[in-house]
Amino acid sequence: MQISSVRDTLKELRDLGIQNANDVHYQLSPEELVAQTLARRQGSLSDTGALVVNTGEFTGRSPKDKFIVKDSITAGSVNWNDFNLPFSAENFERLYQKVTNHFKEKDVWVRDCQACADPAYRINIRVISETPWASLFAYNMFIRPTEEELEHSDPEWTVIHAPGCHADPAVDGTRQHNFAVLNFTRRMIIIGGSAYTGEIKKGVFTILNYLLPHNKGVLSMHCSANQGRAGDTAVFFGLSGTGKTTLSADPDRKLIGDDEHGWTDTGVFNFEGGCYAKTIDLSEEKEPQIFHAVREGALLENTGFYPGTHTVNYADKSITENTRVSYPLHYISNAQEPSIGNMPRNIFFLTCDAYGVLPPISRLTPAQAMYQFISGYTAKIAGTEAGITEPKSTFSACFGAPFLPLHPGRYALMLGEKLRQHNVNVWLVNTGWTGGAYGTGERIRLKYTRAMISAALKGELDKAAYKHHEVFGVAIPEACPGVPDEILDPRNTWEDKAAYDAQAQDLAEQFVRNFEKYADQVDEEILLAAPRI
């Protein structure tokens, strides 16, 4: 990087309050960042060349320690709740001073990058960190500007990542020593006490989930997306464990992105320049694209090695089940470049229903789509909790509640408008259980789920006859190529029909109870799409 650029960066750091830093490492290459990490004994190399680090105390996000400064911009627009916790401007300034002072006589890494693949909505982001591997994460995950872009653009948002800076809850107004605070007036995110890099990614996602819908009329989405050879775009929503990454990774379709997108009047675009994939139990057979992306320049977090080797043991949960890898999008061989897609033709809501109630695939009306979107349902097996073997329902609004500053009804209304305007098909896909709940039934075969999604993408389900589910009202196809007819209606797969009916009623009641907190800010049409009790 040119000396003048480094000098400009030093001045800009001083303007931010970061003074007397030891060395400033600006815009280093992945190779330099890996070498620095190894030299500081902050990581090691796997036998594929990927850098492996341990994020320490925190191996995942801490939603209860994320705050938004409540000021003239946010006071009346943010949906204040358990995920959007208010923080005073006074406390922010005090904590900000502590964060900037933390860098005194320390090395600092500065990365200028971008978010939003569509140039019309792109924002410039500066990530300031105290470790070289956090700068590598920013390089992998965000869009990498050209030299010319760097010379002619200034940072619009700043993220300061200082894991070694701990808050004092009694003084700083935090819950505990770690924190992530978003300030829309200062256009800044400060993160401390946690080295988990996902806080950087999701902090930026949260600001985009405010700015794009609120200021630009763009629907922000927590989803993956791909595009077929004919230019048809498909969008996949789903919480962790529902198959979002697996089902959107299709060798016959270009991957637009795996996690965060915006939907404009012309199509969809990826917010990011990379992927942040779970690696627990990763294998070449199950996830070949991700498996082969774990190479030089990739960053593995909290994985273990087989004893005496540098071969990653992807089954190792000794640190966490939330093991991760970040890598640039171009590490995926069939990535779409630039990562912009046409108008969606099909949207898939993925749920792993461990109760065995929902059909393996069903078609939704726009009102049902908005209801299911706000509900954001899946049911997991709480296998990590001793003695608990029953399914456990999870409802996360818009399939990403912790990252939504606005009321879920705002996002759902935008979704409904786009569905009607562009005549988009919406499918509810159950990747969970059939023939009974967990413990009695069996998991729906992946080959059947792939066949159903393929049939929807090819338009083959447009010709099918449908019947409606008696409780949830969704339209169930009576036939689908490559799938046995008898599994399409979940009630038919249960030996005890009365037990199925009782389970369906119980799940419907869970939906209705969960939706009560949103009912006062959604249209009557959406309320009428609720399951029948």
Short mmCIF file of C-alpha atoms in Angstrom, two decimals, residues 96-440:
data_model
loop_
_atom_site.label_atom_id
_atom_site.label_comp_id
_atom_site.label_asym_id
_atom_site.label_seq_id
_atom_site.Cartn_x
_atom_site.Cartn_y
_atom_site.Cartn_z
CA TYR A 96 -15.93 4.31 23.10
CA GLN A 97 -13.22 6.21 24.95
CA LYS A 98 -12.26 3.02 26.75
CA VAL A 99 -12.08 1.10 23.44
CA THR A 100 -9.93 3.68 21.66
CA ASN A 101 -7.59 3.99 24.67
CA HIS A 102 -7.19 0.22 24.57
CA PHE A 103 -5.13 0.49 21.36
CA LYS A 104 -2.45 2.68 22.97
CA GLU A 105 0.99 1.19 22.30
CA LYS A 106 -0.60 -1.82 20.58
CA ASP A 107 -0.49 -2.96 16.98
CA VAL A 108 -3.64 -2.19 15.07
CA TRP A 109 -4.95 -3.71 11.85
CA VAL A 110 -7.08 -1.65 9.49
CA ARG A 111 -9.15 -3.12 6.66
CA ASP A 112 -11.20 -1.01 4.24
CA CYS A 113 -13.92 -3.07 2.62
CA GLN A 114 -17.47 -2.87 1.33
CA ALA A 115 -20.91 -4.37 1.80
CA CYS A 116 -23.63 -4.87 -0.84
CA ALA A 117 -22.74 -6.28 -4.26
CA ASP A 118 -25.16 -3.93 -6.03
CA PRO A 119 -23.21 -0.67 -6.55
CA ALA A 120 -26.41 1.35 -6.08
CA TYR A 121 -26.57 0.30 -2.43
CA ARG A 122 -22.91 -0.31 -1.59
CA ILE A 123 -21.48 1.10 1.61
CA ASN A 124 -17.83 1.49 2.58
CA ILE A 125 -16.79 -0.09 5.86
CA ARG A 126 -13.59 0.24 7.84
CA VAL A 127 -12.79 -2.63 10.23
CA ILE A 128 -10.23 -1.84 12.93
CA SER A 129 -9.00 -4.82 14.92
CA GLU A 130 -6.33 -5.83 17.41
CA THR A 131 -5.51 -9.20 15.82
CA PRO A 132 -4.33 -9.99 12.30
CA TRP A 133 -6.74 -12.92 11.97
CA ALA A 134 -9.76 -10.68 12.61
CA SER A 135 -8.53 -8.56 9.69
CA LEU A 136 -8.31 -11.75 7.62
CA PHE A 137 -11.93 -12.48 8.55
CA ALA A 138 -12.94 -9.03 7.30
CA TYR A 139 -11.00 -9.62 4.08
CA ASN A 140 -12.80 -12.91 3.53
CA MET A 141 -16.31 -11.85 4.47
CA PHE A 142 -16.75 -8.40 2.97
CA ILE A 143 -16.39 -7.16 -0.58
CA ARG A 144 -12.81 -6.34 -1.49
CA PRO A 145 -12.48 -2.90 -3.14
CA THR A 146 -10.07 -2.18 -5.97
CA GLU A 147 -7.09 0.15 -5.53
CA GLU A 148 -8.96 2.84 -7.46
CA GLU A 149 -12.01 2.49 -5.23
CA LEU A 150 -9.83 2.82 -2.16
CA GLU A 151 -8.34 6.05 -3.45
CA HIS A 152 -11.69 7.65 -4.23
CA SER A 153 -13.88 6.60 -1.32
CA ASP A 154 -14.04 7.20 2.41
CA PRO A 155 -15.35 4.89 5.12
CA GLU A 156 -19.05 5.41 5.82
CA TRP A 157 -19.22 3.03 8.79
CA THR A 158 -16.49 2.01 11.20
CA VAL A 159 -16.27 -1.25 13.13
CA ILE A 160 -13.81 -1.38 16.02
CA HIS A 161 -13.10 -4.91 17.24
CA ALA A 162 -11.21 -4.97 20.55
CA PRO A 163 -11.55 -8.38 22.25
CA GLY A 164 -9.04 -7.42 24.94
CA CYS A 165 -11.08 -4.41 26.03
CA HIS A 166 -13.50 -5.39 28.80
CA ALA A 167 -16.39 -3.27 29.99
CA ASP A 168 -17.20 -2.61 33.63
CA PRO A 169 -20.98 -3.22 33.81
CA ALA A 170 -21.40 -1.02 36.88
CA VAL A 171 -19.76 1.91 35.09
CA ASP A 172 -20.41 1.32 31.39
CA GLY A 173 -24.06 0.20 31.42
CA THR A 174 -23.42 -3.22 29.89
CA ARG A 175 -24.71 -6.57 31.15
CA GLN A 176 -21.26 -8.09 31.52
CA HIS A 177 -17.71 -7.46 30.31
CA ASN A 178 -18.39 -8.23 26.62
CA PHE A 179 -20.41 -5.94 24.37
CA ALA A 180 -21.37 -4.98 20.83
CA VAL A 181 -22.86 -1.51 20.53
CA LEU A 182 -24.31 0.00 17.33
CA ASN A 183 -24.51 3.77 16.99
CA PHE A 184 -26.44 5.03 13.95
CA THR A 185 -25.64 8.68 14.62
CA ARG A 186 -21.91 8.03 14.85
CA ARG A 187 -22.17 5.32 12.15
CA MET A 188 -20.04 3.06 14.27
CA ILE A 189 -20.00 -0.40 15.85
CA ILE A 190 -17.77 -1.05 18.85
CA ILE A 191 -17.13 -4.64 19.94
CA GLY A 192 -15.21 -5.63 23.05
CA GLY A 193 -14.60 -8.56 25.35
CA SER A 194 -15.28 -11.15 22.65
CA ALA A 195 -12.96 -12.38 19.92
CA TYR A 196 -15.75 -14.21 18.09
CA THR A 197 -15.59 -12.74 14.59
CA GLY A 198 -19.27 -13.41 13.90
CA GLU A 199 -20.01 -10.31 15.96
CA ILE A 200 -18.38 -8.23 13.20
CA LYS A 201 -20.40 -9.89 10.45
CA LYS A 202 -23.74 -9.74 12.24
CA GLY A 203 -23.15 -6.19 13.43
CA VAL A 204 -22.88 -5.03 9.83
CA PHE A 205 -25.87 -7.19 8.88
CA THR A 206 -27.92 -5.49 11.59
CA ILE A 207 -27.16 -2.00 10.33
CA LEU A 208 -28.08 -3.05 6.77
CA ASN A 209 -31.34 -4.51 8.10
CA TYR A 210 -32.14 -1.00 9.30
CA LEU A 211 -30.72 1.19 6.55
CA LEU A 212 -31.92 -0.69 3.47
CA PRO A 213 -35.62 -1.19 4.34
CA HIS A 214 -35.97 2.06 6.29
CA ASN A 215 -34.11 4.40 3.93
CA LYS A 216 -33.86 2.62 0.56
CA GLY A 217 -36.99 0.48 0.20
CA VAL A 218 -34.88 -2.68 -0.13
CA LEU A 219 -36.02 -5.87 1.63
CA SER A 220 -33.07 -7.24 3.60
CA MET A 221 -33.11 -11.01 4.05
CA HIS A 222 -31.33 -13.64 6.14
CA CYS A 223 -31.19 -16.26 3.40
CA SER A 224 -29.10 -18.02 0.78
CA ALA A 225 -29.70 -17.57 -2.95
CA ASN A 226 -28.74 -19.21 -6.22
CA GLN A 227 -29.53 -18.81 -9.90
CA GLY A 228 -30.22 -21.37 -12.62
CA ARG A 229 -28.84 -21.44 -16.12
CA ALA A 230 -32.03 -19.85 -17.42
CA GLY A 231 -31.51 -16.90 -15.07
CA ASP A 232 -34.14 -17.96 -12.54
CA THR A 233 -33.28 -16.98 -8.97
CA ALA A 234 -34.23 -19.05 -5.92
CA VAL A 235 -34.09 -17.84 -2.32
CA PHE A 236 -33.74 -20.14 0.71
CA PHE A 237 -34.73 -19.01 4.21
CA GLY A 238 -34.12 -21.21 7.22
CA LEU A 239 -32.71 -21.29 10.73
CA SER A 240 -29.61 -23.27 11.64
CA GLY A 241 -29.95 -26.99 10.97
CA THR A 242 -32.73 -26.75 8.40
CA GLY A 243 -30.51 -27.36 5.36
CA LYS A 244 -30.21 -23.83 3.98
CA THR A 245 -26.55 -24.15 2.99
CA THR A 246 -26.88 -27.76 1.82
CA LEU A 247 -29.92 -27.20 -0.38
CA SER A 248 -28.75 -23.93 -1.93
CA ALA A 249 -25.39 -25.53 -2.87
CA ASP A 250 -26.38 -26.97 -6.23
CA PRO A 251 -23.69 -27.77 -8.84
CA ASP A 252 -26.20 -26.97 -11.60
CA ARG A 253 -26.92 -23.47 -10.23
CA LYS A 254 -24.70 -20.46 -9.51
CA LEU A 255 -24.38 -19.51 -5.84
CA ILE A 256 -25.23 -15.84 -5.29
CA GLY A 257 -24.56 -16.03 -1.57
CA ASP A 258 -25.08 -18.19 1.49
CA ASP A 259 -26.47 -15.89 4.19
CA GLU A 260 -27.40 -12.22 3.63
CA HIS A 261 -29.16 -10.58 0.69
CA GLY A 262 -31.20 -7.59 -0.40
CA TRP A 263 -34.25 -7.67 -2.72
CA THR A 264 -34.63 -4.59 -4.91
CA ASP A 265 -37.00 -3.64 -7.73
CA THR A 266 -34.72 -5.45 -10.19
CA GLY A 267 -33.48 -8.55 -8.33
CA VAL A 268 -31.42 -9.73 -5.38
CA PHE A 269 -27.84 -9.04 -4.34
CA ASN A 270 -25.45 -10.47 -1.78
CA PHE A 271 -24.41 -8.25 1.11
CA GLU A 272 -21.11 -10.05 1.53
CA GLY A 273 -18.01 -11.10 -0.34
CA GLY A 274 -17.56 -14.40 1.43
CA CYS A 275 -19.09 -17.30 3.32
CA TYR A 276 -19.11 -18.12 7.03
CA ALA A 277 -20.06 -21.78 7.11
CA LYS A 278 -20.52 -24.19 9.96
CA THR A 279 -17.99 -27.01 9.87
CA ILE A 280 -19.23 -29.42 12.53
CA ASP A 281 -19.21 -32.90 10.97
CA LEU A 282 -18.14 -31.40 7.63
CA SER A 283 -17.28 -34.01 5.02
CA GLU A 284 -16.38 -34.04 1.36
CA GLU A 285 -19.36 -36.26 0.65
CA LYS A 286 -21.98 -34.07 2.37
CA GLU A 287 -20.61 -30.60 1.55
CA PRO A 288 -17.95 -30.87 -1.18
CA GLN A 289 -17.90 -27.15 -2.00
CA ILE A 290 -17.33 -26.07 1.58
CA PHE A 291 -14.89 -28.92 2.20
CA HIS A 292 -12.67 -27.85 -0.68
CA ALA A 293 -12.90 -24.17 0.31
CA VAL A 294 -10.97 -24.92 3.51
CA ARG A 295 -7.57 -24.05 2.03
CA GLU A 296 -4.97 -21.29 2.01
CA GLY A 297 -6.55 -18.01 3.08
CA ALA A 298 -9.54 -19.65 4.79
CA LEU A 299 -9.99 -19.04 8.53
CA LEU A 300 -11.14 -21.94 10.72
CA GLU A 301 -12.45 -21.12 14.16
CA ASN A 302 -12.47 -23.42 17.21
CA THR A 303 -11.84 -26.68 15.36
CA GLY A 304 -9.57 -29.42 16.69
CA PHE A 305 -6.93 -31.61 15.07
CA TYR A 306 -6.56 -35.35 15.12
CA PRO A 307 -3.88 -36.10 17.75
CA GLY A 308 -0.34 -35.69 16.46
CA THR A 309 -1.46 -34.23 13.13
CA HIS A 310 -2.54 -30.98 11.50
CA THR A 311 -5.58 -32.66 9.99
CA VAL A 312 -8.81 -31.05 11.17
CA ASN A 313 -11.21 -33.31 13.04
CA TYR A 314 -14.53 -31.85 12.00
CA ALA A 315 -16.38 -34.08 14.47
CA ASP A 316 -14.51 -32.53 17.40
CA LYS A 317 -16.99 -30.61 19.60
CA SER A 318 -14.63 -30.17 22.55
CA ILE A 319 -14.49 -26.39 22.13
CA THR A 320 -17.94 -25.80 20.63
CA GLU A 321 -20.46 -27.23 18.20
CA ASN A 322 -20.40 -23.85 16.48
CA THR A 323 -17.14 -24.46 14.61
CA ARG A 324 -16.84 -22.17 11.59
CA VAL A 325 -14.84 -21.38 8.48
CA SER A 326 -14.73 -18.09 6.57
CA TYR A 327 -13.51 -17.85 3.00
CA PRO A 328 -14.00 -15.55 -0.01
CA LEU A 329 -16.99 -16.29 -2.20
CA HIS A 330 -14.75 -17.07 -5.18
CA TYR A 331 -13.49 -20.15 -3.32
CA ILE A 332 -16.81 -21.71 -4.41
CA SER A 333 -16.28 -22.93 -7.97
CA ASN A 334 -19.77 -22.03 -9.20
CA ALA A 335 -20.11 -18.67 -7.45
CA GLN A 336 -22.01 -15.96 -9.33
CA GLU A 337 -19.80 -12.95 -10.14
CA PRO A 338 -20.80 -10.30 -9.37
CA SER A 339 -23.08 -11.79 -6.73
CA ILE A 340 -26.27 -10.28 -8.10
CA GLY A 341 -29.27 -12.28 -9.28
CA ASN A 342 -32.46 -11.70 -11.25
CA MET A 343 -35.92 -11.37 -9.75
CA PRO A 344 -36.74 -14.47 -7.64
CA ARG A 345 -39.16 -16.98 -9.12
CA ASN A 346 -39.20 -19.35 -6.13
CA ILE A 347 -38.74 -18.86 -2.40
CA PHE A 348 -38.26 -21.75 -0.01
CA PHE A 349 -38.95 -21.53 3.72
CA LEU A 350 -36.96 -24.42 5.22
CA THR A 351 -37.98 -25.89 8.56
CA CYS A 352 -36.75 -28.99 10.36
CA ASP A 353 -40.04 -30.00 11.99
CA ALA A 354 -39.06 -32.61 14.56
CA TYR A 355 -42.75 -33.07 15.46
CA GLY A 356 -43.44 -34.67 12.07
CA VAL A 357 -46.49 -32.47 11.45
CA LEU A 358 -45.68 -30.26 8.46
CA PRO A 359 -45.71 -31.62 4.87
CA PRO A 360 -42.35 -32.24 3.18
CA ILE A 361 -43.34 -29.55 0.67
CA SER A 362 -46.37 -27.28 0.40
CA ARG A 363 -47.29 -24.12 -1.47
CA LEU A 364 -48.21 -20.93 0.39
CA THR A 365 -50.46 -18.02 -0.48
CA PRO A 366 -48.91 -14.56 -0.03
CA ALA A 367 -50.74 -14.16 3.28
CA GLN A 368 -49.55 -17.56 4.49
CA ALA A 369 -46.05 -16.67 3.36
CA MET A 370 -46.09 -13.49 5.43
CA TYR A 371 -47.42 -15.40 8.45
CA GLN A 372 -44.77 -18.11 8.15
CA PHE A 373 -42.10 -15.49 7.50
CA ILE A 374 -42.90 -13.64 10.71
CA SER A 375 -43.12 -16.94 12.61
CA GLY A 376 -39.73 -18.26 11.41
CA TYR A 377 -40.37 -21.75 12.79
CA THR A 378 -38.21 -24.81 13.21
CA ALA A 379 -38.09 -27.55 15.87
CA LYS A 380 -34.78 -28.91 17.05
CA ILE A 381 -33.68 -31.84 19.12
CA ALA A 382 -32.13 -30.54 22.32
CA GLY A 383 -29.51 -33.27 22.32
CA THR A 384 -26.87 -31.07 23.93
CA GLU A 385 -28.96 -30.75 27.10
CA ALA A 386 -28.70 -33.74 29.43
CA GLY A 387 -31.86 -35.79 29.68
CA ILE A 388 -33.81 -33.86 27.05
CA THR A 389 -34.84 -35.88 24.01
CA GLU A 390 -38.14 -34.24 23.03
CA PRO A 391 -38.38 -31.76 20.13
CA LYS A 392 -37.95 -28.13 21.07
CA SER A 393 -39.71 -25.41 19.05
CA THR A 394 -37.83 -22.35 17.92
CA PHE A 395 -39.51 -19.26 16.47
CA SER A 396 -37.22 -16.56 15.09
CA ALA A 397 -39.04 -13.76 13.25
CA CYS A 398 -38.15 -13.47 9.57
CA PHE A 399 -35.68 -16.32 10.14
CA GLY A 400 -33.29 -13.87 11.78
CA ALA A 401 -34.87 -12.09 14.76
CA PRO A 402 -31.61 -11.11 16.53
CA PHE A 403 -30.53 -9.00 13.55
CA LEU A 404 -33.78 -7.11 12.85
CA PRO A 405 -33.88 -3.55 14.23
CA LEU A 406 -37.35 -2.88 12.74
CA HIS A 407 -40.64 -4.58 13.60
CA PRO A 408 -40.96 -7.95 11.80
CA GLY A 409 -44.24 -6.76 10.32
CA ARG A 410 -42.31 -4.17 8.28
CA TYR A 411 -40.20 -6.83 6.60
CA ALA A 412 -43.21 -9.12 6.10
CA LEU A 413 -45.24 -6.36 4.44
CA MET A 414 -42.39 -5.67 2.02
CA LEU A 415 -42.15 -9.38 1.29
CA GLY A 416 -45.89 -9.64 0.57
CA GLU A 417 -45.79 -6.67 -1.78
CA LYS A 418 -42.94 -8.19 -3.76
CA LEU A 419 -44.54 -11.64 -3.90
CA ARG A 420 -47.71 -10.21 -5.42
CA GLN A 421 -45.97 -7.77 -7.73
CA HIS A 422 -43.70 -10.41 -9.25
CA ASN A 423 -45.93 -13.49 -8.87
CA VAL A 424 -43.32 -15.44 -6.91
CA ASN A 425 -43.96 -19.02 -5.76
CA VAL A 426 -43.39 -19.63 -2.04
CA TRP A 427 -42.83 -23.14 -0.71
CA LEU A 428 -42.73 -24.40 2.86
CA VAL A 429 -40.25 -27.30 2.95
CA ASN A 430 -40.00 -29.61 5.96
CA THR A 431 -36.55 -31.19 6.13
CA GLY A 432 -37.38 -32.82 9.47
CA TRP A 433 -39.42 -35.84 10.44
CA THR A 434 -42.14 -37.95 8.83
CA GLY A 435 -44.16 -40.93 10.06
CA GLY A 436 -44.09 -39.59 13.61
CA ALA A 437 -42.17 -37.19 15.77
CA TYR A 438 -38.51 -37.59 16.64
CA GLY A 439 -38.04 -40.93 18.38
CA THR A 440 -40.91 -42.57 16.47
#
